[in-house]
Amino acid sequence: MLDADEAWRALGDPWRAAFREAWDSWCAGNFGIGAVLVDPASMEIVSAGRNRVLQREPDSRQVAGNMMAHAEMNAFAALPRWNADGLHLYTTLEPCVMCAATSIMLNVEHIHFAAADAFFADLDTMWRQHHYSAERLPAASGPVGGPLQSFARVLPLTFNILFNPGTAPIEREREIEPALVACAESVLEHGTLAVVKEEGGTALDALKALWPDLVRISPSDE
């Protein structure tokens, strides 16, 4: 298996940008989810956003301080045009019902997600029941697999465990992936990511700090 540096270098620019947004979100005391919109023809990053649900002061063209302030919604808000026609969305966590619906409304062409969200599994089944959403439903790719997939889940899980203990999303994750939840709880207990944040570390530094545990909890065939 690749080490953390090798895995990071192997990622494309859109994924690295999305993970940087996720880490910035986590460092600011939010869910730790990041997203970017990309022109697939040039691979240019058109806009970027991160989860800002607890951030009171929004940056320009961003949403903050409420439950609409998801990473994908902020990437959409930052778009320099009125829709996302033909663009690809890269997000560290599979979109929730709000962000998936907005992707449909704005005509996103393809959604790439680093990790699946068990709480919002099978949304496509619902979207296919209505002609409007069925006709505009984006193609989807994900998860990325391996330690990077686990990293994408651990960041928001630590937030949920800290601020929303015992809630349905956490218990759903605990039922499906107990090792992942245990890893997130250990990260909080030992302050692993807090140390990286206090030292001004980057997303790569955070990944490297968790790498042994991420490798341990990732399926061996990934």
Tab-separated table of C-alpha atoms in Angstrom:
chain	number	residue	atom	x	y	z
A	1	MET	CA	0.000	0.000	0.000
A	2	LEU	CA	1.148	3.564	-0.693
A	3	ASP	CA	2.249	5.734	2.200
A	4	ALA	CA	0.440	8.995	2.959
A	5	ASP	CA	2.744	11.179	0.843
A	6	GLU	CA	2.448	8.840	-2.145
A	7	ALA	CA	-1.331	8.600	-1.843
A	8	TRP	CA	-1.616	12.396	-1.644
A	9	ARG	CA	0.573	12.899	-4.718
A	10	ALA	CA	-1.500	10.328	-6.614
A	11	LEU	CA	-4.650	12.384	-6.116
A	12	GLY	CA	-5.640	14.814	-8.856
A	13	ASP	CA	-5.763	18.557	-8.195
A	14	PRO	CA	-9.561	18.581	-7.644
A	15	TRP	CA	-9.334	15.975	-4.884
A	16	ARG	CA	-6.423	17.694	-3.174
A	17	ALA	CA	-8.353	20.973	-3.248
A	18	ALA	CA	-11.470	19.312	-1.827
A	19	PHE	CA	-9.495	17.716	1.008
A	20	ARG	CA	-7.810	21.048	1.777
A	21	GLU	CA	-11.255	22.640	2.062
A	22	ALA	CA	-12.352	19.779	4.335
A	23	TRP	CA	-9.360	20.291	6.614
A	24	ASP	CA	-9.915	24.064	6.745
A	25	SER	CA	-13.534	23.356	7.676
A	26	TRP	CA	-12.473	21.023	10.483
A	27	CYS	CA	-9.911	23.524	11.789
A	28	ALA	CA	-12.624	26.204	11.916
A	29	GLY	CA	-14.807	23.949	14.104
A	30	ASN	CA	-17.161	22.671	11.431
A	31	PHE	CA	-18.015	19.284	9.931
A	32	GLY	CA	-14.769	18.822	7.989
A	33	ILE	CA	-16.221	18.438	4.494
A	34	GLY	CA	-14.907	20.132	1.350
A	35	ALA	CA	-16.070	20.425	-2.239
A	36	VAL	CA	-14.986	21.895	-5.571
A	37	LEU	CA	-16.650	22.337	-8.939
A	38	VAL	CA	-14.460	21.493	-11.924
A	39	ASP	CA	-14.583	22.004	-15.670
A	40	PRO	CA	-13.869	18.463	-16.947
A	41	ALA	CA	-12.494	19.717	-20.265
A	42	SER	CA	-9.653	21.707	-18.687
A	43	MET	CA	-9.729	20.300	-15.127
A	44	GLU	CA	-9.846	23.925	-13.959
A	45	ILE	CA	-11.340	24.405	-10.492
A	46	VAL	CA	-14.232	26.807	-11.071
A	47	SER	CA	-15.292	27.248	-7.442
A	48	ALA	CA	-14.673	25.781	-4.007
A	49	GLY	CA	-16.546	25.533	-0.736
A	50	ARG	CA	-16.341	24.021	2.702
A	51	ASN	CA	-18.779	23.237	5.473
A	52	ARG	CA	-19.363	26.378	7.575
A	53	VAL	CA	-22.379	25.430	9.681
A	54	LEU	CA	-20.945	26.906	12.897
A	55	GLN	CA	-18.990	29.759	11.319
A	56	ARG	CA	-20.819	32.995	11.997
A	57	GLU	CA	-19.069	35.295	9.544
A	58	PRO	CA	-19.323	34.240	5.886
A	59	ASP	CA	-16.678	35.013	3.317
A	60	SER	CA	-17.770	36.647	0.066
A	61	ARG	CA	-20.398	34.582	-1.787
A	62	GLN	CA	-20.500	31.950	0.954
A	63	VAL	CA	-23.166	30.667	3.348
A	64	ALA	CA	-22.329	30.387	7.056
A	65	GLY	CA	-23.828	29.902	10.473
A	66	ASN	CA	-26.732	27.606	9.604
A	67	MET	CA	-27.500	24.110	8.332
A	68	MET	CA	-27.574	25.310	4.722
A	69	ALA	CA	-23.846	25.995	4.937
A	70	HIS	CA	-22.717	22.651	3.549
A	71	ALA	CA	-19.534	22.349	1.491
A	72	GLU	CA	-21.382	21.683	-1.760
A	73	MET	CA	-23.796	24.563	-1.184
A	74	ASN	CA	-20.857	26.924	-0.696
A	75	ALA	CA	-19.187	25.648	-3.858
A	76	PHE	CA	-22.450	26.397	-5.664
A	77	ALA	CA	-22.747	29.819	-4.022
A	78	ALA	CA	-19.227	30.699	-5.188
A	79	LEU	CA	-19.942	29.862	-8.834
A	80	PRO	CA	-19.271	32.783	-11.178
A	81	ARG	CA	-22.318	31.770	-13.242
A	82	TRP	CA	-25.951	30.946	-12.584
A	83	ASN	CA	-25.792	27.167	-13.036
A	84	ALA	CA	-23.352	24.244	-12.979
A	85	ASP	CA	-24.207	22.900	-16.417
A	86	GLY	CA	-21.473	20.481	-17.549
A	87	LEU	CA	-19.404	20.837	-14.379
A	88	HIS	CA	-18.178	18.015	-12.153
A	89	LEU	CA	-18.607	18.200	-8.380
A	90	TYR	CA	-15.850	16.701	-6.224
A	91	THR	CA	-16.859	16.342	-2.581
A	92	THR	CA	-15.216	14.555	0.315
A	93	LEU	CA	-18.550	13.145	1.497
A	94	GLU	CA	-21.468	11.889	-0.591
A	95	PRO	CA	-24.033	14.724	-0.866
A	96	CYS	CA	-26.981	14.876	1.510
A	97	VAL	CA	-30.543	15.302	0.263
A	98	MET	CA	-30.213	19.118	0.138
A	99	CYS	CA	-26.929	19.129	-1.765
A	100	ALA	CA	-28.008	16.328	-4.090
A	101	ALA	CA	-31.214	18.204	-4.923
A	102	THR	CA	-29.240	21.387	-5.610
A	103	SER	CA	-26.882	19.429	-7.874
A	104	ILE	CA	-29.927	18.336	-9.855
A	105	MET	CA	-31.408	21.844	-9.974
A	106	LEU	CA	-28.098	23.373	-11.147
A	107	ASN	CA	-27.520	20.589	-13.688
A	108	VAL	CA	-24.223	19.194	-12.377
A	109	GLU	CA	-22.975	16.639	-14.886
A	110	HIS	CA	-21.088	14.272	-12.555
A	111	ILE	CA	-20.608	13.885	-8.800
A	112	HIS	CA	-17.368	12.391	-7.467
A	113	PHE	CA	-17.432	11.564	-3.745
A	114	ALA	CA	-14.515	10.413	-1.620
A	115	ALA	CA	-16.652	8.593	0.953
A	116	ALA	CA	-20.224	7.355	1.045
A	117	ASP	CA	-22.677	8.687	3.611
A	118	ALA	CA	-24.580	5.742	5.083
A	119	PHE	CA	-27.309	8.041	6.433
A	120	PHE	CA	-28.214	9.240	2.928
A	121	ALA	CA	-27.714	5.961	1.062
A	122	ASP	CA	-29.917	5.178	-1.955
A	123	LEU	CA	-31.067	8.749	-2.621
A	124	ASP	CA	-30.945	8.016	-6.351
A	125	THR	CA	-33.910	5.693	-5.902
A	126	MET	CA	-35.996	8.667	-4.777
A	127	TRP	CA	-34.751	11.001	-7.514
A	128	ARG	CA	-35.621	8.484	-10.233
A	129	GLN	CA	-39.284	8.548	-9.216
A	130	HIS	CA	-39.866	12.016	-10.669
A	131	HIS	CA	-39.315	12.854	-14.325
A	132	TYR	CA	-37.565	16.195	-13.649
A	133	SER	CA	-34.933	14.795	-11.295
A	134	ALA	CA	-34.615	11.545	-13.251
A	135	GLU	CA	-33.770	13.443	-16.445
A	136	ARG	CA	-31.195	15.661	-14.716
A	137	LEU	CA	-29.686	13.136	-12.299
A	138	PRO	CA	-25.873	13.473	-12.392
A	139	ALA	CA	-23.644	10.493	-12.994
A	140	ALA	CA	-21.780	9.472	-9.853
A	141	SER	CA	-18.386	8.002	-8.962
A	142	GLY	CA	-17.184	6.940	-5.541
A	143	PRO	CA	-16.035	6.186	-3.003
A	144	VAL	CA	-12.291	6.490	-3.593
A	145	GLY	CA	-11.468	3.492	-1.376
A	146	GLY	CA	-8.644	2.858	1.060
A	147	PRO	CA	-7.283	5.207	3.741
A	148	LEU	CA	-8.328	8.364	1.877
A	149	GLN	CA	-11.940	7.219	2.006
A	150	SER	CA	-11.588	6.629	5.748
A	151	PHE	CA	-9.960	10.057	6.189
A	152	ALA	CA	-12.916	11.677	4.439
A	153	ARG	CA	-15.265	10.001	6.932
A	154	VAL	CA	-13.240	10.518	10.098
A	155	LEU	CA	-13.179	14.319	9.792
A	156	PRO	CA	-16.981	14.829	9.894
A	157	LEU	CA	-17.462	11.899	12.283
A	158	THR	CA	-15.303	13.559	14.931
A	159	PHE	CA	-17.466	16.676	14.646
A	160	ASN	CA	-20.684	14.660	14.929
A	161	ILE	CA	-19.440	12.660	17.908
A	162	LEU	CA	-18.384	15.839	19.705
A	163	PHE	CA	-21.424	18.021	18.984
A	164	ASN	CA	-24.196	15.511	18.228
A	165	PRO	CA	-23.482	12.425	20.372
A	166	GLY	CA	-25.907	9.532	20.110
A	167	THR	CA	-27.725	10.891	17.054
A	168	ALA	CA	-29.046	8.744	14.207
A	169	PRO	CA	-26.178	9.390	11.726
A	170	ILE	CA	-23.567	8.310	14.289
A	171	GLU	CA	-25.460	5.221	15.352
A	172	ARG	CA	-26.008	4.275	11.711
A	173	GLU	CA	-22.260	4.537	11.124
A	174	ARG	CA	-21.555	2.574	14.324
A	175	GLU	CA	-23.833	-0.205	13.093
A	176	ILE	CA	-22.216	-0.412	9.647
A	177	GLU	CA	-18.585	0.536	10.361
A	178	PRO	CA	-17.805	0.242	14.079
A	179	ALA	CA	-14.034	0.428	13.480
A	180	LEU	CA	-14.432	3.785	11.729
A	181	VAL	CA	-16.434	5.238	14.604
A	182	ALA	CA	-13.932	3.835	17.104
A	183	CYS	CA	-11.138	5.507	15.152
A	184	ALA	CA	-12.928	8.867	15.233
A	185	GLU	CA	-13.542	8.498	18.971
A	186	SER	CA	-9.850	7.713	19.499
A	187	VAL	CA	-8.842	10.780	17.478
A	188	LEU	CA	-10.942	12.930	19.814
A	189	GLU	CA	-9.724	11.197	22.962
A	190	HIS	CA	-6.046	11.595	22.108
A	191	GLY	CA	-6.344	14.989	20.401
A	192	THR	CA	-4.468	13.736	17.342
A	193	LEU	CA	-5.908	16.222	14.892
A	194	ALA	CA	-6.049	19.008	17.460
A	195	VAL	CA	-2.261	18.838	17.709
A	196	VAL	CA	-1.908	19.094	13.929
A	197	LYS	CA	-4.221	22.114	13.932
A	198	GLU	CA	-2.351	23.825	16.790
A	199	GLU	CA	0.926	23.366	14.905
A	200	GLY	CA	-0.555	24.951	11.778
A	201	GLY	CA	-0.475	21.687	9.865
A	202	THR	CA	-1.914	21.108	6.422
A	203	ALA	CA	-4.437	18.563	5.187
A	204	LEU	CA	-1.514	16.332	4.254
A	205	ASP	CA	-0.100	16.661	7.773
A	206	ALA	CA	-3.483	15.607	9.172
A	207	LEU	CA	-3.607	12.648	6.802
A	208	LYS	CA	-0.100	11.571	7.821
A	209	ALA	CA	-0.949	11.853	11.519
A	210	LEU	CA	-3.860	9.423	11.074
A	211	TRP	CA	-2.328	7.213	8.377
A	212	PRO	CA	-1.487	4.121	10.494
A	213	ASP	CA	-5.007	4.017	11.923
A	214	LEU	CA	-6.583	4.703	8.527
A	215	VAL	CA	-4.623	1.845	6.979
A	216	ARG	CA	-5.656	-0.445	9.832
A	217	ILE	CA	-9.400	0.218	9.437
A	218	SER	CA	-9.454	0.224	5.622
A	219	PRO	CA	-10.353	-3.021	3.798
A	220	SER	CA	-7.245	-4.992	2.900
A	221	ASP	CA	-8.191	-5.262	-0.777
A	222	GLU	CA	-8.128	-1.470	-1.146
